[in-house]
Amino acid sequence: MSETTADAPQLTRDEKKTIRIRWFLVGFLILGGVVNYLDRSTLSVANTTIAGEFGLDPFAMGLLLSAFSWPYAIANLPAGYLVDKFGPKKMFAFAAGAWSLVSIVTAAANSFGVLYACRVALGITESPFFTSALKVNERWFNKSERALPVSLVNTGSQIANAIAPPLLTFLLLTMSWRGMFIIVGAFGIVVALVWLRIYRDPTLKEQALIKGAEAEARVAASVEKVGWGRLLLQSNTWFMVLGAFGIFYTVWVYLTWLPSYLQTARGFSLAQSGWLASLPFLCGIIGVIFGGWLSNRLVRRGVNTVRARKIPIVGGAVLAAAAVLPVAYVDSTPLAIVLLSVGYFASQVPIGCLWTLASDVAPSNQVASLGAIQNFGGFIGAAVAPIVTGAILTSTGGNYTTVFLIGGVLLLVGALSYGLFVKDRSLAAS
């Protein structure tokens, strides 16, 4: 179902209603992504404050910053299966309610062990969100339209990353880090309750309007129950895992260590770093949207769907590497911030397309599962990044040169994995 201006006068009343519903859902999922990532960002913004209160060195802080990612990566595997089984309405509402309660409980932490346990719990409870969003997208959009709404949903995380440093720093300075955790947790409970109220799957008539012949093909494909074993036997799956690992590693160096980098390596105060750290993340919002727009445009121009996803993924990862690698050797602070901003913009160009690629190559009843497996690989990288960074900083006395070199190399690994080894074949094929 086209939504171009030229076709708009020909749309029926039912088509207009369907368009309104599905874009409203995309808008709410963007809000959900904002709240989801604000919860993740609380510890990064409070990094130096919590380290000082609990007497943690950089390596210990790296362990704490990674405590979210390990369980999140592992929990993505059952989360994808559960979303496919129970649907996005129940799983998203459950996840948002649970992660919000964990955030509120974190405010009462009185030791490193309790903080660590709370971050583990946060990782587990947040794992169904993006797979739920992917499932919503697969149900409400057809292939030619899918990359842009998936990318828009992923802008929620980038909006959160952009507003988190100044917003959470303000809450931290005015209410303490404990008050900051409580306020952010309260947001999530509201989101969960509203989602239960507003979401529904498309009716059969709406499915026909949205997907047309594709709906029949999807239904036929989903009759055969394709198990995880079949997915894991496909080389595409493993190279998607490796590619996501390389890209997510560097993204999470930004997410977990950028405020600390600006304070310790560049000499900014806590308040100053809160605003400066938002600049790369503002660029990330544009990057996610650009990647989805470019992919959709390529599809409409007749480019093969999988190739149209791979072009932004590979191009973004290569550009990000080209920007991140020189940061290790730049003395000028303004130039370093420009490079970091370009690097983060480029690293976000692939993000929506990664998720869309999973929905393109998986059978309908395995979309969330393949997306979860790929995200598992990405968050293994996310889990390793803060630990490796913390270890490097501890051993080098706070020198970030090796941190940026590793990040740039792994971005190139991600580009090669998707560009050369993810092929245009359906994972539903035997």
XYZ file of C-alpha atoms in Angstrom:
430
model
C 0.000 0.000 0.000
C 1.730 3.161 -1.197
C 1.755 6.318 0.900
C 3.142 8.727 -1.680
C 1.504 12.076 -2.322
C 0.594 11.043 -5.855
C -1.369 8.051 -4.627
C -2.968 9.714 -1.606
C -6.169 10.906 -3.400
C -6.831 7.299 -4.452
C -6.648 5.871 -0.951
C -9.844 4.393 0.394
C -11.230 5.252 3.797
C -10.027 1.907 5.180
C -6.530 2.498 3.813
C -6.332 5.946 5.395
C -7.438 4.510 8.729
C -4.821 1.757 8.537
C -2.098 4.295 7.761
C -3.081 6.423 10.763
C -3.089 3.425 13.097
C 0.257 2.018 12.087
C 2.123 5.338 12.164
C 0.587 6.104 15.543
C 2.012 2.783 16.766
C 5.420 3.673 15.316
C 5.266 6.984 17.174
C 4.496 5.269 20.452
C 7.283 2.733 19.918
C 9.679 5.653 19.438
C 8.565 6.935 22.839
C 9.066 3.443 24.253
C 12.589 3.409 22.833
C 13.334 6.750 24.487
C 12.274 5.468 27.895
C 14.051 2.136 27.314
C 17.379 3.834 26.620
C 17.029 6.430 29.363
C 16.997 3.481 31.775
C 20.142 2.090 30.187
C 21.893 5.470 30.250
C 21.446 6.248 33.931
C 24.588 4.411 35.014
C 26.731 5.909 32.237
C 25.742 9.464 33.191
C 26.278 8.707 36.883
C 29.548 6.894 36.091
C 31.986 9.144 37.949
C 29.522 9.939 40.765
C 28.803 6.294 41.578
C 32.478 5.350 41.139
C 33.398 7.982 43.717
C 30.674 6.977 46.194
C 31.493 3.265 46.040
C 35.265 3.615 45.557
C 35.398 1.890 42.145
C 38.412 2.003 39.806
C 37.931 2.062 35.988
C 38.107 -1.739 35.677
C 35.445 -2.256 38.358
C 33.314 0.401 36.688
C 33.780 -1.385 33.377
C 32.468 -4.582 34.945
C 29.455 -2.696 36.280
C 28.779 -0.992 32.940
C 28.876 -4.365 31.180
C 26.553 -6.007 33.707
C 23.554 -4.935 31.626
C 24.812 -6.243 28.298
C 25.709 -9.864 29.112
C 22.268 -10.858 30.400
C 20.597 -8.673 27.759
C 22.450 -10.538 25.011
C 21.562 -13.960 26.407
C 17.972 -13.016 27.271
C 17.418 -11.848 23.677
C 17.345 -15.487 22.580
C 14.311 -16.582 24.634
C 12.813 -13.093 24.263
C 12.642 -13.462 20.494
C 10.938 -16.830 20.842
C 8.470 -15.463 23.412
C 7.574 -12.489 21.213
C 6.905 -14.842 18.292
C 4.781 -17.020 20.593
C 2.830 -14.491 22.699
C 2.907 -11.423 20.481
C 4.237 -7.881 20.936
C 1.356 -6.534 23.032
C 1.916 -8.785 26.035
C 5.697 -8.963 25.811
C 6.329 -5.232 25.423
C 3.995 -4.359 28.278
C 5.600 -6.988 30.518
C 9.095 -5.784 29.642
C 8.386 -2.087 30.193
C 6.745 -2.726 33.550
C 9.535 -5.019 34.705
C 12.484 -2.857 33.658
C 10.851 0.165 35.315
C 10.514 -1.651 38.639
C 14.165 -2.687 38.411
C 15.196 0.938 37.870
C 13.257 2.036 40.938
C 14.778 -0.750 43.049
C 18.281 0.267 41.869
C 17.829 3.569 43.690
C 18.062 1.664 46.970
C 21.386 -0.041 46.130
C 23.999 0.237 48.886
C 26.885 -1.831 47.484
C 28.634 -2.828 44.275
C 27.010 -6.276 44.449
C 23.475 -4.881 44.635
C 24.168 -2.445 41.789
C 25.555 -5.293 39.691
C 22.527 -7.504 40.364
C 20.160 -4.683 39.417
C 21.979 -4.088 36.125
C 21.752 -7.813 35.352
C 18.015 -7.711 36.029
C 17.674 -4.611 33.837
C 19.349 -6.416 30.948
C 16.979 -9.370 31.218
C 13.817 -7.283 31.484
C 14.670 -4.937 28.596
C 15.421 -7.752 26.139
C 11.898 -8.111 24.610
C 11.519 -4.465 23.554
C 13.212 -4.285 20.142
C 12.085 -7.759 19.106
C 8.520 -6.691 19.980
C 8.949 -3.545 17.894
C 10.268 -5.626 14.997
C 7.228 -7.891 15.229
C 4.877 -4.890 15.190
C 6.652 -3.599 12.110
C 6.456 -6.954 10.318
C 2.709 -7.117 10.972
C 1.846 -3.540 9.978
C 4.213 -2.823 7.028
C 5.177 -4.577 3.807
C 8.745 -5.187 2.642
C 9.088 -2.100 0.476
C 8.078 0.180 3.375
C 9.682 -1.580 6.291
C 13.146 -0.027 6.644
C 11.952 3.499 7.447
C 9.544 2.616 10.308
C 12.105 0.213 11.798
C 14.710 2.968 11.629
C 12.299 5.486 13.132
C 11.666 3.167 16.084
C 15.415 2.944 16.541
C 15.619 6.739 16.664
C 13.975 6.407 20.068
C 17.238 5.076 21.429
C 19.177 7.862 19.732
C 16.823 10.566 21.013
C 17.323 9.122 24.483
C 21.097 9.054 24.020
C 21.001 12.700 22.932
C 18.810 13.969 25.754
C 20.147 11.621 28.431
C 23.403 13.477 29.213
C 21.810 16.894 29.867
C 18.485 15.567 31.238
C 19.926 12.876 33.504
C 22.776 15.132 34.587
C 20.184 17.721 35.628
C 18.247 15.080 37.599
C 21.472 13.804 39.147
C 22.573 17.281 40.249
C 19.140 18.251 41.609
C 17.817 14.935 42.992
C 20.954 12.767 43.411
C 21.609 9.676 41.314
C 19.037 7.728 43.346
C 16.258 10.192 42.556
C 17.275 10.043 38.893
C 16.716 6.252 38.832
C 13.270 6.590 40.451
C 12.015 9.246 38.025
C 13.148 7.304 34.952
C 11.547 4.131 36.315
C 8.230 5.908 36.771
C 8.213 6.898 33.078
C 8.385 3.255 32.041
C 5.413 2.174 34.133
C 3.264 4.769 32.381
C 4.458 3.520 28.979
C 3.564 -0.084 29.849
C 0.024 0.811 30.938
C -0.655 2.928 27.857
C 0.657 0.216 25.495
C -1.750 -2.341 26.972
C -4.537 0.092 26.277
C -3.727 1.094 22.702
C -2.097 -1.817 20.858
C -3.820 -4.383 18.662
C -2.704 -6.544 15.734
C -4.047 -5.721 12.243
C -7.273 -7.402 11.210
C -7.311 -9.768 8.220
C -8.735 -6.966 6.093
C -5.977 -4.602 7.211
C -3.342 -7.258 6.509
C -4.649 -7.566 2.960
C -4.519 -3.775 2.524
C -1.006 -3.574 3.920
C 0.690 -6.510 2.234
C -1.519 -7.702 -0.619
C 0.075 -10.690 -2.327
C 2.908 -10.621 0.192
C 0.413 -11.491 2.944
C -0.557 -14.708 1.166
C 3.093 -15.638 0.636
C 3.886 -14.955 4.289
C 0.974 -17.058 5.481
C 2.051 -19.921 3.235
C 5.646 -19.649 4.456
C 4.578 -19.679 8.081
C 2.639 -22.921 7.720
C 5.944 -24.789 7.865
C 7.279 -24.355 11.393
C 10.934 -23.476 10.958
C 12.869 -24.273 14.134
C 15.842 -22.454 15.559
C 18.024 -25.329 14.421
C 17.319 -24.371 10.816
C 18.232 -20.739 11.509
C 21.479 -21.741 13.220
C 22.511 -23.915 10.269
C 22.440 -20.919 7.932
C 25.739 -19.083 7.374
C 23.797 -15.833 7.036
C 22.794 -16.094 10.698
C 26.370 -16.386 11.938
C 27.752 -13.582 9.798
C 24.875 -11.364 10.945
C 25.904 -12.207 14.534
C 29.569 -11.397 13.829
C 28.709 -8.201 11.952
C 26.442 -6.980 14.726
C 29.191 -7.738 17.267
C 31.646 -5.478 15.460
C 29.241 -2.563 15.046
C 27.639 -2.719 18.501
C 31.024 -2.923 20.245
C 31.965 0.590 19.186
C 28.467 1.961 19.734
C 28.640 0.806 23.334
C 32.049 2.347 23.901
C 30.223 5.611 23.166
C 27.226 4.763 25.334
C 29.185 3.689 28.395
C 32.415 5.714 28.355
C 31.829 8.955 26.408
C 30.870 11.129 29.432
C 33.861 9.798 31.374
C 36.156 10.348 28.355
C 35.090 13.983 28.087
C 35.753 14.520 31.795
C 39.013 12.602 32.266
C 40.708 12.873 28.866
C 39.402 16.267 27.719
C 39.041 18.033 31.068
C 35.368 19.001 31.024
C 33.246 19.265 34.159
C 30.294 16.961 34.850
C 27.813 19.630 33.738
C 29.813 20.474 30.595
C 30.235 16.834 29.591
C 26.479 16.353 29.920
C 25.869 18.806 27.079
C 28.873 17.878 24.943
C 28.078 14.154 25.104
C 24.697 14.876 23.559
C 26.237 16.149 20.299
C 27.288 12.759 18.855
C 23.959 11.277 19.926
C 22.013 14.046 18.161
C 23.938 13.103 15.034
C 22.967 9.489 15.696
C 19.269 10.379 15.359
C 19.934 11.670 11.854
C 22.043 8.600 11.069
C 19.316 6.096 11.918
C 16.685 7.954 9.893
C 19.065 8.390 6.942
C 19.846 4.665 6.853
C 16.167 3.706 6.758
C 15.330 6.373 4.176
C 18.205 5.308 1.918
C 17.273 1.631 2.122
C 13.613 2.298 1.272
C 14.654 4.538 -1.618
C 16.920 1.842 -3.031
C 14.121 -0.744 -2.845
C 11.725 1.574 -4.674
C 14.341 2.083 -7.388
C 14.408 -1.655 -8.003
C 17.471 -2.635 -5.976
C 17.263 -6.142 -4.530
C 15.854 -5.939 -0.979
C 18.792 -7.577 0.805
C 21.297 -5.471 -1.158
C 19.299 -2.346 -0.278
C 19.751 -3.186 3.418
C 23.448 -4.039 3.073
C 24.474 -0.802 1.352
C 23.675 1.452 4.369
C 25.026 -1.167 6.790
C 28.401 -1.510 5.069
C 28.739 2.137 4.068
C 27.864 3.362 7.555
C 30.291 1.003 9.293
C 33.178 1.955 6.975
C 32.549 5.693 7.416
C 32.318 5.241 11.191
C 35.687 3.454 11.223
C 37.234 6.238 9.138
C 36.036 8.794 11.708
C 36.781 6.869 14.913
C 40.318 5.672 14.125
C 41.886 9.181 13.915
C 40.438 10.242 17.295
C 43.257 8.314 18.936
C 45.806 10.760 17.469
C 43.926 14.086 17.579
C 45.053 16.731 20.088
C 42.408 19.315 19.185
C 39.325 18.881 21.373
C 36.887 20.501 18.868
C 38.190 18.247 16.072
C 37.916 15.185 18.324
C 34.280 16.014 19.083
C 33.569 16.506 15.356
C 35.111 13.118 14.539
C 33.214 11.458 17.377
C 29.993 13.017 16.106
C 30.603 11.863 12.524
C 31.582 8.437 13.811
C 28.432 8.039 15.842
C 26.250 9.328 12.996
C 27.770 6.737 10.674
C 27.595 3.919 13.231
C 23.848 4.493 13.518
C 23.155 4.411 9.764
C 23.172 0.572 9.817
C 21.036 0.074 12.942
C 17.516 0.153 11.520
C 18.651 -1.775 8.460
C 20.099 -4.555 10.648
C 16.680 -5.170 12.160
C 14.926 -4.845 8.813
C 17.330 -7.324 7.242
C 16.268 -9.906 9.818
C 12.613 -9.421 8.895
C 13.479 -9.713 5.193
C 15.318 -13.025 5.339
C 13.380 -14.854 8.060
C 10.017 -16.617 7.663
C 7.114 -14.753 9.273
C 6.958 -16.963 12.354
C 10.709 -16.526 12.976
C 11.166 -12.776 12.434
C 11.596 -11.921 16.114
C 13.754 -15.011 16.647
C 16.293 -14.126 13.950
C 16.289 -10.502 15.060
C 16.991 -11.702 18.599
C 19.844 -13.985 17.510
C 21.463 -11.115 15.602
C 20.927 -8.782 18.569
C 22.510 -11.432 20.804
C 25.704 -11.114 18.777
C 25.508 -7.340 18.929
C 25.161 -7.277 22.681
C 27.990 -9.704 23.239
C 30.008 -6.911 21.646
C 28.208 -4.399 23.843
C 29.063 -6.472 26.915
C 32.739 -6.847 26.022
C 33.222 -3.166 25.146
C 33.022 -1.558 28.604
C 35.109 -4.323 30.229
C 37.873 -4.116 27.623
C 37.767 -0.316 27.755
C 37.966 -0.315 31.547
C 40.886 -2.760 31.490
C 42.745 -0.646 28.897
C 42.234 2.549 30.890
C 43.386 0.880 34.121
C 46.546 -0.514 32.513
C 47.433 2.682 30.593
C 46.567 5.230 33.250
C 43.544 6.543 31.380
C 44.907 6.613 27.803
C 42.147 6.148 25.190
C 44.347 5.529 22.106
C 43.915 1.739 22.063
C 40.206 2.110 22.842
C 39.558 3.978 19.599
C 41.851 1.743 17.540
C 39.988 -1.393 18.605
C 36.643 0.273 17.951
C 37.637 1.280 14.424
C 38.960 -2.173 13.527
C 35.803 -3.912 14.779
C 33.633 -1.561 12.716
C 35.524 -2.783 9.645
C 34.971 -6.386 10.743
C 31.242 -5.644 10.897
C 31.290 -4.096 7.418
C 33.096 -7.099 5.922
C 30.776 -9.607 7.595
C 27.624 -8.053 6.170
C 29.134 -6.916 2.873
C 30.877 -10.105 1.782
C 29.228 -12.972 3.603
C 25.527 -12.208 4.161
C 24.017 -13.469 0.924
C 20.708 -12.890 -0.817
C 18.972 -16.092 0.119
C 15.949 -16.829 2.295
C 16.570 -18.407 5.680
C 13.295 -20.231 5.118
C 14.815 -22.181 2.285
C 16.055 -25.661 2.946
